[in-house]
Amino acid sequence: MNPALTTPKTGASFLKSLLNAWSWLFLILILGFFELYAQSETGGTFIFRAYNVQAIAVAASQILLLALGLTLVIVAGHIDLSIGFTTGLAAVVMALVIRGLGVDGGWLALLLAVLVGLGAASLVGLVNGWLVAYLNVPSFIGTLGTYGIARGMALIVAGGATVSVRSDELRAFGNGDILGFPVPVVIAALLAIACHYLLTHTRFGVHTYALGANRASVERAGVDVKRHLILLFVISAVTAGIGGLIYTGRFSAGAANAGEPILLYAVAAVFIGGASLTGGQGTVTGTVIGAFIIAVIQFGLVFCGLPPYWQFVAVGLVIIVAVLVDQSKGRLTGGRP
Amino acid sequence: MTALLQVRGLKKRFGGIEAVSNVTFDVNAGECVVLAGDNGAGKSTVIKMISGVHAPTEGNVQFDGSLLTGRSPEAVRSAGIETIYQDLALADNLDPGLNLYLGRERTRRVCGLPFLDRPEMRRNAVEVLRNLGIVIPDPSAPVRELSGGQRQAIAIARAVHWQARLVIMDEPTAALGVPEQREVMALIDRLKSKGVGIILISHNLPDIFAAADRIIVLARGVVAGERRPAETSDEEIVRMMMGATL
């Protein structure tokens, strides 16, 4: 028994809890920074304006709809790169169904469009899961392939253009409020709660963590690993698909590249939130914080009057910091990743 | 009294190569039988035929009077035979409780939804480990923060907790330091005193002599001989392993 590992020195354990909470601290730090900037430069406030809060929340929920399902996949030690265009495919399919049913389709047309759109998305998830679980294709490569296929299919069915639709119900779905909260934010929040429950309170969640740490542990425990992997990729595709539905609702148009600009932000949010590329780590709360960090940076830099391109630089730097933090955590817990 | 496990005339052919032939031995309740042999002697093949991973080409295995041959690894496990592989198959990021219950987690319902009962699983794990003489300093810490001996204990506790009556251990001390090797040897003694039968695979002579009630030496796929530790010596066992039979 190595006492250094079982009872770490108090200094190291303090550092460890600091590193575990770094994303929270970082979020508070950047909020404080922008607030200070607003106070000194404009005499106004950054955080305490409803418009700012709402804009940040909407931006964060867009990222989250791609990042939530992805969190489960990454905790299991895999990755899903196809989500960006699964979002696009769902957006285009939904718009086409509504257009096909005509202007007078009403809520029934919307419901049907939602179902068909999610069906198209889960098809991508099924293919991803099948490739990874049954054909043992590394998920990075397999989902890079379906990324291309989903992108092509979305462009083909859309005829290479944006599919615009006119439907009052659709506009209400994308731009309405529920108790004063924008619909996309409400949907993202409900999905975040569902994914958090799934990952931390169910047997499915434990098996996901165990799968990420050591596949043999769950296999020998009698868990059907292939089925589990397929479910994970379907969940990832469906949450990304919901992102596409909301896009179509917000802009009254489906675009094949609806998810393209968010894909890397979604991946970044998961890693900033404490997940590790080797699997077995990560939480939904972490991903939510990660998404908010990115959204605050996006909005804040524009708020400060900087060219919007600086957001790419800033988010890139935060990703690198996140990886460095993850590595130093590994060093503190005995060198294991 | 019939033996707990009866292995009769096991043979395994892989393509044209006969990996194991005519292996016969018994294991009684509360007895530790060591399968000794050099690398490639066929120890792992014999184990896998017992645990259901490989189907034997010839011969059969009976456990507690019923035929095991032809059953799946899951069926063999639920019949009461647990195999602990060298890699232990632990999920390093989970606590001992969840590792103990992996695949059979306890849940309780809150508002109709199932929630994992982590405290209950943790309490039971601490209890099972204490019965094996192991105290875990922090039961909520992931098992990667435990020592090699404690990790081995968790793998063994998992077997015992699910009522295994025969435990197969593949080189349990291979990756451990000397004090931890002692811990594992003490664990084996405690298992025996609970009436659990043990098959231990090893080529480490001190371990073999410390743990074995009987030593079965395999060389090139056949049983080169069977000895009790008191009746033999290091040299004889080594000679048998090298294939200079009997």
Coordinates of C-alpha atoms in Angstrom, one line a residue:
Chain A
M1 CA 0.0 0.0 0.0
N2 CA 1.4 3.3 -1.0
P3 CA 0.4 6.0 1.5
A4 CA 1.2 8.8 -0.9
L5 CA -1.6 7.7 -3.1
T6 CA -4.3 6.9 -0.6
T7 CA -3.8 9.9 1.7
P8 CA -2.6 12.8 -0.5
K9 CA -1.0 15.8 1.3
T10 CA -3.5 18.5 2.1
G11 CA -1.8 20.9 -0.2
A12 CA -2.1 18.6 -3.2
S13 CA -5.7 17.8 -2.4
F14 CA -6.5 21.5 -2.2
L15 CA -4.8 22.0 -5.6
K16 CA -6.8 19.0 -6.9
S17 CA -10.2 20.4 -5.9
L18 CA -9.1 23.8 -7.3
L19 CA -8.3 22.1 -10.6
N20 CA -11.6 20.2 -10.5
A21 CA -13.5 23.5 -10.1
W22 CA -11.4 25.5 -12.6
S23 CA -14.1 25.7 -15.2
W24 CA -16.5 27.3 -12.7
L25 CA -13.8 29.7 -11.5
F26 CA -12.9 30.5 -15.1
L27 CA -16.6 31.3 -16.0
I28 CA -16.8 33.6 -13.0
L29 CA -13.5 35.2 -14.0
I30 CA -14.6 36.0 -17.5
L31 CA -18.0 37.3 -16.4
G32 CA -16.2 39.5 -13.9
F33 CA -13.9 40.7 -16.6
F34 CA -16.7 41.7 -18.9
E35 CA -18.7 43.3 -16.1
L36 CA -15.6 45.3 -15.1
Y37 CA -15.2 46.4 -18.7
A38 CA -18.8 47.4 -19.0
Q39 CA -18.7 49.4 -15.8
S40 CA -15.5 51.3 -16.6
E41 CA -16.0 51.8 -20.4
T42 CA -19.7 52.3 -20.8
G43 CA -20.9 52.9 -17.2
G44 CA -23.5 50.1 -17.8
T45 CA -23.7 46.5 -16.8
F46 CA -22.9 43.3 -18.6
I47 CA -24.5 40.5 -16.6
F48 CA -27.5 42.3 -15.2
R49 CA -29.1 43.1 -18.5
A50 CA -31.9 40.7 -19.6
Y51 CA -31.0 41.1 -23.2
N52 CA -27.4 40.0 -22.7
V53 CA -28.4 37.1 -20.4
Q54 CA -30.9 35.9 -23.0
A55 CA -28.5 36.2 -25.9
I56 CA -25.8 34.2 -24.0
A57 CA -28.4 31.6 -22.9
V58 CA -29.6 31.1 -26.5
A59 CA -26.0 30.8 -27.8
A60 CA -25.1 28.3 -25.0
S61 CA -28.2 26.2 -25.7
Q62 CA -27.3 25.9 -29.4
I63 CA -23.9 24.6 -28.4
L64 CA -25.5 22.3 -25.7
L65 CA -27.9 20.6 -28.1
L66 CA -24.9 19.2 -29.9
A67 CA -22.7 18.8 -26.8
L68 CA -25.1 16.9 -24.5
G69 CA -25.3 13.7 -26.3
L70 CA -21.7 14.0 -27.3
T71 CA -20.8 14.1 -23.6
L72 CA -22.1 10.6 -23.1
V73 CA -20.2 9.4 -26.2
I74 CA -17.0 11.0 -25.0
V75 CA -17.4 9.6 -21.5
A76 CA -17.6 6.2 -23.1
G77 CA -14.3 6.8 -24.7
H78 CA -15.5 7.6 -28.2
I79 CA -16.2 10.6 -30.3
D80 CA -19.0 11.7 -32.6
L81 CA -17.9 14.1 -35.4
S82 CA -21.0 13.6 -37.4
I83 CA -23.3 15.7 -35.2
G84 CA -22.6 18.9 -37.0
F85 CA -24.3 17.6 -40.1
T86 CA -26.8 15.4 -38.3
T87 CA -28.1 18.8 -37.1
G88 CA -28.2 20.0 -40.7
L89 CA -29.8 16.9 -42.0
A90 CA -32.6 17.1 -39.4
A91 CA -33.1 20.8 -40.1
V92 CA -33.4 20.3 -43.9
V93 CA -35.7 17.2 -43.6
M94 CA -38.0 19.0 -41.1
A95 CA -38.3 22.1 -43.4
L96 CA -39.0 19.8 -46.4
V97 CA -41.8 17.9 -44.6
I98 CA -43.5 21.2 -43.5
R99 CA -43.2 22.6 -47.0
G100 CA -44.5 19.4 -48.5
L101 CA -47.6 19.4 -46.3
G102 CA -48.4 23.0 -47.3
V103 CA -49.0 26.2 -45.4
D104 CA -52.2 24.9 -43.7
G105 CA -50.6 21.9 -42.1
G106 CA -50.8 23.4 -38.7
W107 CA -49.5 21.8 -35.5
L108 CA -50.0 18.3 -37.0
A109 CA -47.6 19.1 -39.8
L110 CA -45.1 20.4 -37.3
L111 CA -45.4 17.3 -35.2
L112 CA -44.9 15.1 -38.2
A113 CA -41.9 17.2 -39.3
V114 CA -40.3 16.8 -35.9
L115 CA -40.8 13.1 -36.0
V116 CA -39.4 12.6 -39.5
G117 CA -36.5 15.0 -38.7
L118 CA -35.6 13.0 -35.6
G119 CA -36.0 9.8 -37.6
A120 CA -33.4 11.0 -40.1
A121 CA -31.1 12.0 -37.3
S122 CA -31.4 8.7 -35.4
L123 CA -30.6 6.9 -38.7
V124 CA -27.2 8.6 -38.7
G125 CA -26.8 7.5 -35.0
L126 CA -27.7 3.9 -35.9
V127 CA -25.1 3.8 -38.6
N128 CA -22.4 5.3 -36.3
G129 CA -23.2 2.8 -33.6
W130 CA -23.2 -0.1 -36.0
L131 CA -19.8 0.9 -37.4
V132 CA -18.3 1.3 -34.0
A133 CA -19.9 -1.6 -32.2
Y134 CA -20.1 -4.3 -34.8
L135 CA -17.4 -3.4 -37.4
N136 CA -14.9 -2.1 -34.8
V137 CA -14.3 1.0 -36.8
P138 CA -12.6 3.7 -34.6
S139 CA -15.3 6.2 -33.8
F140 CA -13.1 9.1 -35.0
I141 CA -12.9 7.7 -38.5
G142 CA -16.4 6.2 -38.6
T143 CA -18.1 9.4 -37.6
L144 CA -15.8 11.4 -39.9
G145 CA -17.3 9.2 -42.7
T146 CA -20.9 9.7 -41.6
Y147 CA -20.1 13.5 -41.2
G148 CA -19.4 13.5 -45.0
I149 CA -22.4 11.3 -45.8
A150 CA -24.9 13.4 -43.6
R151 CA -23.5 16.6 -45.1
G152 CA -23.9 15.3 -48.7
M153 CA -27.4 13.9 -48.0
A154 CA -28.5 17.2 -46.5
L155 CA -27.2 19.2 -49.4
I156 CA -28.7 16.7 -51.9
V157 CA -32.2 16.6 -50.4
A158 CA -32.1 20.4 -50.0
G159 CA -31.1 20.8 -53.6
G160 CA -28.0 22.6 -52.5
A161 CA -29.9 25.6 -51.1
T162 CA -31.6 26.7 -47.9
V163 CA -35.1 25.3 -47.6
S164 CA -37.2 28.2 -46.4
V165 CA -40.8 27.6 -45.1
R166 CA -43.7 29.7 -43.9
S167 CA -45.5 28.3 -40.9
D168 CA -46.8 30.2 -37.9
E169 CA -46.6 27.2 -35.7
L170 CA -42.9 26.7 -36.7
R171 CA -42.1 30.3 -35.9
A172 CA -43.8 29.9 -32.5
F173 CA -41.8 26.7 -31.9
G174 CA -38.5 28.4 -32.6
N175 CA -39.0 31.9 -31.3
G176 CA -41.7 31.6 -28.6
D177 CA -41.4 31.8 -24.9
I178 CA -42.4 29.4 -22.1
L179 CA -42.9 31.3 -18.8
G180 CA -40.7 34.0 -20.2
F181 CA -37.8 31.7 -21.3
P182 CA -37.1 31.2 -25.0
V183 CA -38.2 27.8 -26.2
P184 CA -34.6 26.7 -27.3
V185 CA -33.3 27.5 -23.8
V186 CA -36.1 25.5 -22.2
I187 CA -35.6 22.5 -24.5
A188 CA -31.8 22.6 -23.9
A189 CA -32.3 22.8 -20.1
L190 CA -34.7 19.9 -20.1
L191 CA -32.4 17.8 -22.2
A192 CA -29.5 18.7 -19.9
I193 CA -31.4 17.5 -16.9
A194 CA -32.3 14.3 -18.7
C195 CA -28.7 13.6 -19.7
H196 CA -27.5 14.4 -16.2
Y197 CA -29.9 12.0 -14.7
L198 CA -29.0 9.3 -17.3
L199 CA -25.2 9.7 -16.7
T200 CA -25.1 10.0 -12.9
H201 CA -28.1 8.2 -11.5
T202 CA -28.8 5.2 -13.8
R203 CA -27.1 1.9 -14.5
F204 CA -26.8 3.1 -18.1
G205 CA -24.6 5.9 -16.8
V206 CA -22.4 3.7 -14.7
H207 CA -21.9 1.4 -17.6
T208 CA -21.0 4.4 -19.8
Y209 CA -18.3 5.5 -17.3
A210 CA -17.0 1.9 -16.9
L211 CA -16.9 1.4 -20.7
G212 CA -14.8 4.5 -21.0
A213 CA -12.3 3.3 -18.3
N214 CA -12.1 -0.4 -19.3
R215 CA -14.2 -2.1 -21.8
A216 CA -13.4 -5.5 -20.3
S217 CA -14.9 -4.5 -17.0
V218 CA -18.4 -4.1 -18.4
E219 CA -18.1 -6.9 -20.8
R220 CA -17.2 -9.4 -18.1
A221 CA -20.0 -7.9 -15.9
G222 CA -22.4 -9.2 -18.6
V223 CA -23.4 -5.9 -20.1
D224 CA -24.3 -5.9 -23.8
V225 CA -21.6 -3.5 -24.9
K226 CA -22.7 -3.5 -28.6
R227 CA -26.2 -2.5 -27.7
H228 CA -24.9 0.1 -25.3
L229 CA -22.7 1.7 -27.9
I230 CA -25.5 1.9 -30.5
L231 CA -27.7 3.6 -27.9
L232 CA -25.0 6.1 -27.1
F233 CA -24.6 7.1 -30.7
V234 CA -28.4 7.3 -31.3
I235 CA -28.7 9.6 -28.2
S236 CA -25.9 11.8 -29.6
A237 CA -27.6 12.0 -33.0
V238 CA -31.1 12.7 -31.6
T239 CA -29.9 15.6 -29.4
A240 CA -28.0 17.0 -32.4
G241 CA -31.1 16.5 -34.5
I242 CA -33.2 18.5 -31.9
G243 CA -30.6 21.2 -32.4
G244 CA -31.5 21.1 -36.1
L245 CA -35.2 21.3 -35.5
I246 CA -34.7 24.4 -33.3
Y247 CA -32.6 26.0 -36.0
T248 CA -35.3 25.5 -38.6
G249 CA -37.8 26.9 -36.1
R250 CA -35.7 30.0 -35.3
F251 CA -34.9 30.9 -38.9
S252 CA -38.0 29.5 -40.6
A253 CA -35.5 27.7 -42.9
G254 CA -33.5 24.5 -42.9
A255 CA -29.9 24.7 -43.9
A256 CA -27.5 21.8 -44.5
N257 CA -24.7 23.6 -42.7
A258 CA -26.9 24.5 -39.7
G259 CA -24.6 22.7 -37.3
E260 CA -21.3 23.3 -39.0
P261 CA -20.2 26.4 -37.1
I262 CA -21.2 24.8 -33.7
L263 CA -19.6 21.4 -34.1
L264 CA -16.2 22.3 -32.8
Y265 CA -17.6 24.5 -30.1
A266 CA -19.7 21.5 -28.9
V267 CA -16.5 19.3 -28.8
A268 CA -14.7 22.1 -27.0
A269 CA -17.5 22.5 -24.4
V270 CA -17.3 18.8 -23.5
F271 CA -13.5 19.0 -23.0
I272 CA -13.6 22.4 -21.2
G273 CA -16.1 20.7 -18.9
G274 CA -13.6 18.2 -17.7
A275 CA -14.0 15.2 -20.1
S276 CA -10.9 13.4 -21.4
L277 CA -10.2 12.1 -24.8
T278 CA -9.3 8.7 -23.3
G279 CA -12.8 8.4 -21.8
G280 CA -14.1 7.5 -18.4
Q281 CA -14.3 11.2 -17.3
G282 CA -16.7 14.1 -17.9
T283 CA -20.0 15.3 -16.6
V284 CA -23.1 17.0 -18.0
T285 CA -22.7 19.9 -15.5
G286 CA -19.2 20.4 -16.8
T287 CA -20.4 20.5 -20.4
V288 CA -23.1 23.1 -19.4
I289 CA -20.4 25.2 -17.9
G290 CA -18.2 24.7 -20.9
A291 CA -21.0 25.8 -23.3
F292 CA -21.6 28.9 -21.2
I293 CA -17.9 29.8 -21.1
I294 CA -17.8 29.7 -24.9
A295 CA -21.1 31.6 -25.2
V296 CA -19.9 34.3 -22.8
I297 CA -16.6 34.7 -24.8
Q298 CA -18.5 34.9 -28.1
F299 CA -20.9 37.5 -26.9
G300 CA -18.5 39.3 -24.6
L301 CA -15.9 40.0 -27.3
V302 CA -18.5 41.5 -29.6
F303 CA -19.8 43.4 -26.6
C304 CA -16.3 44.9 -26.2
G305 CA -16.3 46.0 -29.8
L306 CA -13.7 43.5 -30.9
P307 CA -14.0 41.9 -34.4
P308 CA -16.0 38.7 -34.0
Y309 CA -13.0 36.6 -35.3
W310 CA -11.2 37.0 -32.0
Q311 CA -13.7 34.5 -30.5
F312 CA -12.0 31.7 -32.5
V313 CA -8.7 32.6 -30.9
A314 CA -10.1 32.9 -27.4
V315 CA -12.0 29.6 -27.5
G316 CA -8.9 27.9 -29.0
L317 CA -6.8 29.2 -26.0
V318 CA -9.4 28.0 -23.5
I319 CA -9.4 24.5 -25.1
I320 CA -5.6 24.3 -24.6
V321 CA -5.9 25.4 -21.0
A322 CA -8.6 22.8 -20.4
V323 CA -6.3 20.0 -21.7
L324 CA -3.4 21.3 -19.6
V325 CA -5.6 21.3 -16.5
D326 CA -6.7 17.7 -17.3
Q327 CA -3.1 16.6 -17.5
S328 CA -2.0 18.2 -14.2
K329 CA -5.0 16.5 -12.6
G330 CA -3.7 13.2 -13.9
R331 CA -0.3 13.9 -12.4
L332 CA -1.9 14.5 -9.0
T333 CA -3.8 11.3 -8.9
G334 CA -0.8 9.0 -9.4
G335 CA 0.0 9.6 -13.1
R336 CA -3.0 7.8 -14.5
P337 CA -4.9 9.8 -17.1
Chain B
M1 CA -17.4 -37.3 -1.2
T2 CA -17.4 -36.1 -4.7
A3 CA -15.2 -33.2 -5.6
L4 CA -16.6 -29.7 -6.2
L5 CA -15.0 -29.5 -9.6
Q6 CA -14.2 -32.6 -11.7
V7 CA -12.1 -32.1 -14.9
R8 CA -12.0 -35.2 -17.1
G9 CA -9.9 -35.8 -20.1
L10 CA -9.9 -32.3 -21.5
K11 CA -8.4 -31.9 -24.9
K12 CA -8.2 -28.7 -27.0
R13 CA -7.1 -28.6 -30.6
F14 CA -6.5 -25.2 -32.4
G15 CA -6.4 -26.0 -36.1
G16 CA -3.8 -28.7 -36.3
I17 CA -2.1 -28.0 -33.0
E18 CA -3.0 -29.8 -29.9
A19 CA -2.7 -27.2 -27.1
V20 CA -3.9 -29.4 -24.3
S21 CA -4.6 -33.1 -24.1
N22 CA -5.9 -35.5 -21.5
V23 CA -6.0 -33.1 -18.5
T24 CA -7.8 -34.6 -15.6
F25 CA -8.0 -33.3 -12.0
D26 CA -10.4 -32.5 -9.1
V27 CA -10.8 -29.5 -6.9
N28 CA -12.5 -29.9 -3.5
A29 CA -14.4 -27.2 -1.5
G30 CA -12.0 -25.2 0.6
E31 CA -9.0 -26.5 -1.3
C32 CA -6.4 -24.5 -3.4
V33 CA -5.1 -26.3 -6.4
V34 CA -2.2 -24.7 -8.2
L35 CA -1.9 -25.1 -11.9
A36 CA 1.9 -24.7 -12.5
G37 CA 3.7 -24.6 -15.7
D38 CA 5.9 -22.6 -18.0
N39 CA 4.6 -20.1 -20.6
G40 CA 2.7 -22.0 -23.3
A41 CA 2.2 -25.1 -21.1
G42 CA -1.5 -24.9 -21.6
K43 CA -2.6 -23.4 -18.2
S44 CA -4.7 -20.6 -19.7
T45 CA -6.3 -23.0 -22.2
V46 CA -7.4 -25.3 -19.4
I47 CA -8.8 -22.4 -17.4
K48 CA -10.7 -21.1 -20.5
M49 CA -12.3 -24.5 -21.0
I50 CA -13.5 -24.5 -17.4
S51 CA -14.8 -20.9 -17.5
G52 CA -16.7 -21.5 -20.8
V53 CA -14.6 -19.3 -23.0
H54 CA -13.3 -22.2 -25.1
A55 CA -15.3 -25.4 -25.8
P56 CA -13.1 -28.5 -25.3
T57 CA -12.4 -30.7 -28.3
E58 CA -12.8 -33.7 -26.0
G59 CA -13.5 -34.3 -22.4
N60 CA -15.9 -32.6 -19.9
V61 CA -16.1 -30.5 -16.8
Q62 CA -18.5 -31.2 -13.9
F63 CA -19.3 -28.7 -11.2
D64 CA -21.2 -29.7 -8.1
G65 CA -22.5 -32.8 -9.9
S66 CA -23.8 -31.0 -13.0
L67 CA -22.2 -30.8 -16.5
L68 CA -20.6 -27.5 -17.4
T69 CA -19.2 -28.3 -20.7
G70 CA -20.8 -26.4 -23.6
R71 CA -22.2 -23.7 -21.4
S72 CA -21.5 -20.0 -22.0
P73 CA -19.2 -18.0 -19.8
E74 CA -22.2 -16.2 -18.2
A75 CA -23.9 -19.5 -17.4
V76 CA -20.7 -20.8 -15.9
R77 CA -20.4 -17.7 -13.8
S78 CA -24.0 -17.9 -12.5
A79 CA -23.4 -21.6 -11.7
G80 CA -20.8 -20.3 -9.2
I81 CA -17.4 -20.2 -10.9
E82 CA -15.7 -16.7 -11.1
T83 CA -12.5 -16.1 -13.0
I84 CA -10.3 -13.3 -12.0
Y85 CA -8.0 -12.4 -14.9
Q86 CA -4.6 -10.7 -14.5
D87 CA -6.0 -7.3 -15.7
L88 CA -8.7 -7.6 -12.9
A89 CA -11.4 -6.1 -15.2
L90 CA -12.0 -3.2 -12.8
A91 CA -13.4 0.2 -13.9
D92 CA -10.7 2.5 -12.5
N93 CA -12.8 5.6 -12.4
L94 CA -15.6 4.0 -10.2
D95 CA -15.6 3.5 -6.5
P96 CA -15.3 0.0 -4.9
G97 CA -19.0 -0.2 -4.4
L98 CA -19.9 0.3 -8.1
N99 CA -17.1 -2.1 -9.1
L100 CA -18.5 -4.7 -6.8
Y101 CA -22.0 -4.3 -8.3
L102 CA -21.0 -3.6 -11.9
G103 CA -23.7 -5.1 -14.1
R104 CA -26.0 -5.8 -11.1
E105 CA -26.3 -2.3 -9.7
R106 CA -28.8 -1.6 -6.9
T107 CA -31.4 1.1 -7.5
R108 CA -34.2 2.7 -5.5
R109 CA -37.2 4.5 -6.9
V110 CA -37.7 8.2 -6.3
C111 CA -41.0 9.5 -7.8
G112 CA -41.2 6.4 -10.0
L113 CA -37.7 6.9 -11.5
P114 CA -34.9 4.5 -10.7
F115 CA -31.8 6.1 -9.0
L116 CA -28.6 4.3 -8.2
D117 CA -28.3 3.5 -4.6
R118 CA -24.6 4.5 -4.2
P119 CA -24.5 4.7 -0.4
E120 CA -26.0 1.2 -0.1
M121 CA -23.6 -0.3 -2.6
R122 CA -20.7 1.4 -0.9
R123 CA -21.7 0.2 2.6
N124 CA -22.0 -3.4 1.3
A125 CA -18.6 -3.2 -0.4
V126 CA -16.9 -2.0 2.8
E127 CA -18.6 -4.9 4.7
V128 CA -17.6 -7.6 2.2
L129 CA -14.0 -6.2 2.1
R130 CA -13.8 -6.1 5.9
N131 CA -14.9 -9.8 6.0
L132 CA -11.9 -10.5 3.8
G133 CA -9.7 -8.5 6.1
I134 CA -9.2 -5.5 3.9
V135 CA -9.9 -1.9 5.0
I136 CA -10.3 0.7 2.3
P137 CA -9.2 4.2 3.6
D138 CA -11.7 6.1 1.5
P139 CA -14.6 4.0 0.1
S140 CA -15.8 6.9 -2.1
A141 CA -12.5 7.2 -4.0
P142 CA -12.2 5.6 -7.4
V143 CA -10.3 2.3 -7.3
R144 CA -7.4 3.8 -9.4
E145 CA -6.3 5.4 -6.1
L146 CA -6.0 2.1 -4.4
S147 CA -2.9 -0.1 -4.1
G148 CA -2.4 -3.2 -6.3
G149 CA -3.3 -5.5 -3.4
Q150 CA -6.5 -3.6 -2.6
R151 CA -7.5 -3.7 -6.2
Q152 CA -7.0 -7.5 -6.3
A153 CA -9.1 -7.7 -3.1
I154 CA -11.9 -5.8 -4.8
A155 CA -11.8 -8.3 -7.7
I156 CA -11.9 -11.2 -5.3
A157 CA -14.6 -9.5 -3.2
R158 CA -16.7 -9.2 -6.3
A159 CA -16.4 -13.0 -6.8
V160 CA -17.2 -13.8 -3.2
H161 CA -20.1 -11.4 -3.0
W162 CA -21.9 -13.1 -5.8
Q163 CA -21.6 -16.4 -4.1
A164 CA -18.8 -17.9 -6.1
R165 CA -18.0 -21.4 -4.8
L166 CA -14.9 -21.8 -7.0
V167 CA -12.6 -18.9 -7.8
I168 CA -10.0 -19.1 -10.6
M169 CA -7.1 -16.7 -10.3
D170 CA -4.7 -16.1 -13.1
E171 CA -1.3 -15.0 -11.8
P172 CA -2.8 -12.8 -9.0
T173 CA 0.5 -11.7 -7.7
A174 CA 2.3 -11.1 -11.0
A175 CA 2.1 -7.3 -10.9
L176 CA 2.4 -6.8 -7.1
G177 CA 5.1 -5.8 -4.7
V178 CA 6.2 -8.1 -1.9
P179 CA 3.8 -6.8 0.9
E180 CA 0.9 -6.9 -1.5
Q181 CA 1.7 -10.5 -2.6
R182 CA 1.4 -11.4 1.1
E183 CA -2.0 -9.7 1.4
V184 CA -3.2 -11.7 -1.6
M185 CA -1.9 -14.9 -0.1
A186 CA -3.7 -14.2 3.1
L187 CA -6.9 -13.5 1.1
I188 CA -6.6 -16.9 -0.5
D189 CA -6.3 -18.5 3.0
R190 CA -9.4 -16.7 4.1
L191 CA -11.4 -17.8 1.0
K192 CA -10.4 -21.4 1.7
S193 CA -11.6 -21.2 5.3
K194 CA -14.9 -20.1 3.9
G195 CA -15.1 -23.3 1.9
V196 CA -14.4 -21.7 -1.5
G197 CA -12.4 -23.8 -3.9
I198 CA -9.6 -22.1 -5.7
I199 CA -7.6 -22.8 -8.8
L200 CA -4.5 -20.6 -8.9
I201 CA -2.4 -20.2 -12.0
S202 CA 1.2 -19.4 -11.2
H203 CA 4.8 -20.0 -12.2
N204 CA 6.1 -18.3 -9.1
L205 CA 7.5 -21.0 -6.9
P206 CA 7.2 -19.3 -3.5
D207 CA 3.6 -18.5 -4.2
I208 CA 3.0 -22.1 -5.4
F209 CA 4.3 -23.5 -2.2
A210 CA 2.7 -20.9 0.1
A211 CA -0.8 -21.4 -1.3
A212 CA -1.2 -24.9 -2.7
D213 CA -2.9 -27.9 -1.2
R214 CA -2.0 -29.7 -4.3
I215 CA 0.2 -28.8 -7.3
I216 CA -0.7 -29.9 -10.8
V217 CA 2.2 -29.3 -13.2
L218 CA 1.5 -28.9 -16.8
A219 CA 4.1 -29.2 -19.5
R220 CA 3.5 -29.0 -23.2
G221 CA -0.2 -29.4 -22.8
V222 CA -0.3 -32.5 -20.6
V223 CA -0.3 -33.1 -16.9
A224 CA 3.4 -33.8 -16.0
G225 CA 2.5 -34.8 -12.4
E226 CA 0.6 -34.0 -9.3
R227 CA 2.2 -33.3 -5.9
R228 CA 1.4 -32.2 -2.4
P229 CA 3.8 -29.4 -1.3
A230 CA 5.1 -31.4 1.6
E231 CA 6.1 -34.3 -0.7
T232 CA 8.1 -32.3 -3.2
S233 CA 10.7 -29.6 -3.7
D234 CA 11.3 -26.5 -5.8
E235 CA 13.8 -28.5 -7.9
E236 CA 11.3 -31.3 -8.7
I237 CA 8.6 -28.9 -9.7
V238 CA 11.0 -27.0 -12.0
R239 CA 12.1 -30.2 -13.5
M240 CA 8.5 -31.2 -14.2
M241 CA 7.7 -27.8 -15.7
M242 CA 10.7 -28.2 -18.0
G243 CA 9.2 -31.4 -19.2
A244 CA 11.5 -34.0 -17.5
T245 CA 8.4 -35.9 -16.4
L246 CA 8.0 -37.9 -13.2

